[in-house]
GROMACS .gro file of C-alpha atoms in nm:
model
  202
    1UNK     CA    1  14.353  12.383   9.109
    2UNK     CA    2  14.319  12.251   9.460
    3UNK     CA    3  13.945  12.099   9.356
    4UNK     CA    4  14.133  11.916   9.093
    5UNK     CA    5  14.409  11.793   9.274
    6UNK     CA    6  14.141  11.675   9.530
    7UNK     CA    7  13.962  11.494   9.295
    8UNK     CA    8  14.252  11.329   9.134
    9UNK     CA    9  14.383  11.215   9.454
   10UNK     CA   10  14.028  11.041   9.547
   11UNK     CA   11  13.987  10.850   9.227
   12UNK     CA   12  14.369  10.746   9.212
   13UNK     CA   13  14.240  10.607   9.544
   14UNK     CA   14  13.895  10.435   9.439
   15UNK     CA   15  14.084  10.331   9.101
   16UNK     CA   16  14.417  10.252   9.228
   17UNK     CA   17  14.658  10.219   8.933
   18UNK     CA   18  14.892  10.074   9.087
   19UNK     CA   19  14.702   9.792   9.259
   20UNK     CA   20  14.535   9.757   8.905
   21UNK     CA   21  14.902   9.626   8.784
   22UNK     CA   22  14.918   9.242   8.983
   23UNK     CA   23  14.527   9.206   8.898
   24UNK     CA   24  14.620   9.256   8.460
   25UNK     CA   25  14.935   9.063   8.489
   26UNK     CA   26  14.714   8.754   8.687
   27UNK     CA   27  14.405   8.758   8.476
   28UNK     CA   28  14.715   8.753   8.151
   29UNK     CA   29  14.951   8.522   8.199
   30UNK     CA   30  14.797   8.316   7.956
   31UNK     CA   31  14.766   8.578   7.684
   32UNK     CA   32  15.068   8.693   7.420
   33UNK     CA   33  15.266   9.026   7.463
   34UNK     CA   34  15.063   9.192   7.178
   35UNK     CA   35  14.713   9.029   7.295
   36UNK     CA   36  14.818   9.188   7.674
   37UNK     CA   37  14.873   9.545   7.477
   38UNK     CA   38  14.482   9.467   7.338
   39UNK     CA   39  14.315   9.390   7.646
   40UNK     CA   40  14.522   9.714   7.856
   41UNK     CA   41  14.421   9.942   7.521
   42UNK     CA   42  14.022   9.799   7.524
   43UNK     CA   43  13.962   9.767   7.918
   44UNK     CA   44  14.066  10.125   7.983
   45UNK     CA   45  13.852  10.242   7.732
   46UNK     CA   46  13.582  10.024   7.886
   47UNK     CA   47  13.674  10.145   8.227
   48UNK     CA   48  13.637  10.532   8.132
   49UNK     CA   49  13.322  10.502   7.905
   50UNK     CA   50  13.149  10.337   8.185
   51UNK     CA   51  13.314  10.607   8.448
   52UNK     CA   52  13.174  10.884   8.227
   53UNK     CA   53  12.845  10.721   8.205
   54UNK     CA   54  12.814  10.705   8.584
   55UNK     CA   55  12.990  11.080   8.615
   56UNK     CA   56  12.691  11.228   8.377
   57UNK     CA   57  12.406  10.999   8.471
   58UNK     CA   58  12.469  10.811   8.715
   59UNK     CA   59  12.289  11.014   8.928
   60UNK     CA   60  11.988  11.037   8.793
   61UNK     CA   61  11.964  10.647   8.689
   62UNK     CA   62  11.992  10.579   9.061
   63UNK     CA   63  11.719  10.827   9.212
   64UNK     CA   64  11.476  10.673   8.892
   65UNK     CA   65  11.504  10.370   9.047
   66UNK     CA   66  11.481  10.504   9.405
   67UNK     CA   67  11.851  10.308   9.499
   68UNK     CA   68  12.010  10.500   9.766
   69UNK     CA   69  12.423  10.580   9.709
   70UNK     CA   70  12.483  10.272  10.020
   71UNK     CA   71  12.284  10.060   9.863
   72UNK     CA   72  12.486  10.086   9.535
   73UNK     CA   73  12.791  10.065   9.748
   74UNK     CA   74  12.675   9.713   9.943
   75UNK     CA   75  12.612   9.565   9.603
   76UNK     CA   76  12.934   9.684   9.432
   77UNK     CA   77  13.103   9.536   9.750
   78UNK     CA   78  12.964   9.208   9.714
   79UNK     CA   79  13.039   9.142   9.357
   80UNK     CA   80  13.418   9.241   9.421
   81UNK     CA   81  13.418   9.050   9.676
   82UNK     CA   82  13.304   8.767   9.471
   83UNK     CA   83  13.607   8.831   9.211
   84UNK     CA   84  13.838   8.860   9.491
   85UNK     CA   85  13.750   8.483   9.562
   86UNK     CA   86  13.790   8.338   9.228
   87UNK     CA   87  14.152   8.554   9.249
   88UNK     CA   88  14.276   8.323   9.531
   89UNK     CA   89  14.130   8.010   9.446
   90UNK     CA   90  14.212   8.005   9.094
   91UNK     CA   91  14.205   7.640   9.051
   92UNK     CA   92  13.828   7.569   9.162
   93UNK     CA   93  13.698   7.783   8.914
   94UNK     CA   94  13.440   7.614   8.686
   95UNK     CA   95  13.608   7.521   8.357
   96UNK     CA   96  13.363   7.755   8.199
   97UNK     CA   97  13.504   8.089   8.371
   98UNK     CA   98  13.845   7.984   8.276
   99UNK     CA   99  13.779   7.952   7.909
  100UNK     CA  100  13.631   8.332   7.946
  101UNK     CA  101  13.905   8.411   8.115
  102UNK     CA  102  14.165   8.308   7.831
  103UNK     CA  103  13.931   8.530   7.583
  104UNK     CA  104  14.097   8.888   7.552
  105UNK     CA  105  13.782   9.085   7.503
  106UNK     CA  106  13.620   8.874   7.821
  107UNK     CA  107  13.927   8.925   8.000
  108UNK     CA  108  13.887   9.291   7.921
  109UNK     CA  109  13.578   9.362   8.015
  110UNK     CA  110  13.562   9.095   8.341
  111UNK     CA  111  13.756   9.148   8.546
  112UNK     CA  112  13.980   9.442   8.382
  113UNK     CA  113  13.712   9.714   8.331
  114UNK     CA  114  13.459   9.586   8.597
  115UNK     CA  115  13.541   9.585   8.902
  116UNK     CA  116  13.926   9.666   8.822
  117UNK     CA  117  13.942   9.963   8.695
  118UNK     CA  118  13.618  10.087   8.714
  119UNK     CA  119  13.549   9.930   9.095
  120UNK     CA  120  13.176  10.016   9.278
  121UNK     CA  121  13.441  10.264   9.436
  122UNK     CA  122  13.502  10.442   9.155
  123UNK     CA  123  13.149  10.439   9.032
  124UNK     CA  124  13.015  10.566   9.336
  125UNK     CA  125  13.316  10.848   9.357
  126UNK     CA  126  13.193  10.969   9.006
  127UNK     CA  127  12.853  11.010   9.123
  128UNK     CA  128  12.928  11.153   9.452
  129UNK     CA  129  13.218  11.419   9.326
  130UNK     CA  130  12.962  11.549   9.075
  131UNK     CA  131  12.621  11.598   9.267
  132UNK     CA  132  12.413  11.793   9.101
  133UNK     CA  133  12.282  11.917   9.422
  134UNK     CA  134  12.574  12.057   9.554
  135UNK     CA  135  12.821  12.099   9.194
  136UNK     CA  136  12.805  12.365   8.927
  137UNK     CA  137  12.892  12.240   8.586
  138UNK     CA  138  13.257  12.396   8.568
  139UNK     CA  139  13.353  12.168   8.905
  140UNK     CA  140  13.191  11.890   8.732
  141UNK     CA  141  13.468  11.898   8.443
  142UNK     CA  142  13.695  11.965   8.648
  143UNK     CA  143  13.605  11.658   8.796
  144UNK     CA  144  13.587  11.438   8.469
  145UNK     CA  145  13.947  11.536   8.365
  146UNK     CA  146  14.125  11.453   8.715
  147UNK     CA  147  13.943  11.130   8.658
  148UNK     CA  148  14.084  11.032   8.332
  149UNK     CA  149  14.418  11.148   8.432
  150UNK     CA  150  14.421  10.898   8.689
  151UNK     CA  151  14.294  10.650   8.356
  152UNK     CA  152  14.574  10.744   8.162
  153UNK     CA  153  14.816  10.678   8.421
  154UNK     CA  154  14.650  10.312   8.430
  155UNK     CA  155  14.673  10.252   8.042
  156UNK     CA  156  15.038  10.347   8.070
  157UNK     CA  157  15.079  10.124   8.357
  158UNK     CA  158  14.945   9.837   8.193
  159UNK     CA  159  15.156   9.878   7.864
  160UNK     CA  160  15.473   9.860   8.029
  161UNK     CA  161  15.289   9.559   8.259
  162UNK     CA  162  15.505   9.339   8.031
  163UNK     CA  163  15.805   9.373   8.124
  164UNK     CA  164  15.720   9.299   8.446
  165UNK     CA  165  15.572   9.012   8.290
  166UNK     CA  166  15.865   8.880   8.213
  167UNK     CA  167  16.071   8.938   8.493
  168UNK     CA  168  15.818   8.731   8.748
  169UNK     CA  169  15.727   8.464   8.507
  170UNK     CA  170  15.379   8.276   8.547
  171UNK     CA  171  15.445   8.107   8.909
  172UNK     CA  172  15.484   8.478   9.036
  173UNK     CA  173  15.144   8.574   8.840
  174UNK     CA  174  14.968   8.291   9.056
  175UNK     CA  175  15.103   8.405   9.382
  176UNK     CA  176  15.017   8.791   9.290
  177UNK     CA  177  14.687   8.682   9.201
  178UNK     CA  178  14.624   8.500   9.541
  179UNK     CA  179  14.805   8.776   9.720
  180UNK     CA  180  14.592   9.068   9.537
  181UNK     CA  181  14.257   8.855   9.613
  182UNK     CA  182  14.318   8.871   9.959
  183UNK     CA  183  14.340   9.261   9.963
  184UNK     CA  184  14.037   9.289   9.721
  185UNK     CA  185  13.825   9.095   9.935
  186UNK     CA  186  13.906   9.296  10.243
  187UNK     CA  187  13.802   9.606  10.025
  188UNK     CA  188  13.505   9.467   9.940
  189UNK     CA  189  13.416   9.401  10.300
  190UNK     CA  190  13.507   9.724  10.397
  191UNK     CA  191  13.311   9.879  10.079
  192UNK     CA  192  13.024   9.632  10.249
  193UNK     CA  193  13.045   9.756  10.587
  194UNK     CA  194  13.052  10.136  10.481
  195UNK     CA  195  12.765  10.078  10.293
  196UNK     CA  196  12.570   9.932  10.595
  197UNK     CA  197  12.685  10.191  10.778
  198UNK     CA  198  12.542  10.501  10.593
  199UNK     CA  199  12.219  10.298  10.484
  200UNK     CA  200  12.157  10.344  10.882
  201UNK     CA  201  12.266  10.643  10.916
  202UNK     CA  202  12.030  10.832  10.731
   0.00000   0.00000   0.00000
């Protein structure tokens, strides 16, 4: 019980439900109530196939391809970081980017399920937590079901997102999404720096 607790605890911090919330209700202001449903419904399932994918291979892709856990981590950092600056300077994106963005399987995928949901964090916490070197196959499940907990808890999160919908209107979806692009980019840069950091390390 305490291993699963653990775990839960570290994903609900590398997936962060709750910061999840502002990011759906910017990237949907645009969108209907029942299209909003859609894209919460299909992102989450994006977000956990590609979360199990990394939990049962993810390992094993990376050492074929001889990329070292910081490396992945660097990378990850960069693209979020890259999100986080189309977040606060919504208007100077290319026309192009908007038009994906008022798709709802787009807007699903980019940026719900990647880097949203399932962040570089999260990715690399679903290698990590289930090392083959150092994890026996019962902690490994224990592992996988703390981690969709934490993915039901952000479906259920973004069904109910419209209410808040409603109550802050599309003005207070801009300012969230400026406000949330901020924060993302200085996770990113942290995600960076750690990532530099153990690369040198080793």
């Amino acid at each position: 019980m305490d291993d699963w607790i653990s775990s839960f605890v570290f994903f609900f911090a590398v997936i962060d439900p709750v910061g999840t919330l502002p990011v759906f209700i910017a990237v949907t202001s645009r969108h209907s109530e029942w299209q909003r449903r859609k894209i919460a419904l299909l992102a989450v399932a994006v977000a956990t196939g590609i979360l199990l994918f990394f939990l049962l291979l993810g390992q094993y892709l990376l050492e074929a391809i001889g990329v070292p856990l910081s490396a992945f981590q660097v990378a990850g950092g960069i693209v979020l970081f890259l999100f986080a600056l189309t977040m606060i300077f919504g208007e100077g994106k290319p026309e192009r980017e908007v038009e994906i963005i008022r798709e709802g399987h787009e807007t699903a995928i980019f940026p719900l399920a990647v880097p949203s949901i399932a962040s570089p964090g999260a990715m690399l916490a679903a290698v990590v937590l289930t090392d083959n070197y150092r994890f026996d196959p019962a902690h490994q499940f224990t592992t996988a079901s703390a981690m969709l907990a934490v993915l039901a808890i952000v479906l259920v999160l973004l069904l109910t997102a419209n209410w808040i919908y409603r109550w802050i209107g599309n003005a207070g979806a801009s300012i969230v999404s400026r406000v949330m692009g901020l924060i993302l980019a200085s996770v990113a840069t942290t995600n960076v720096l750690l990532g530099i950091q153990q690369f040198f390390a080793v």
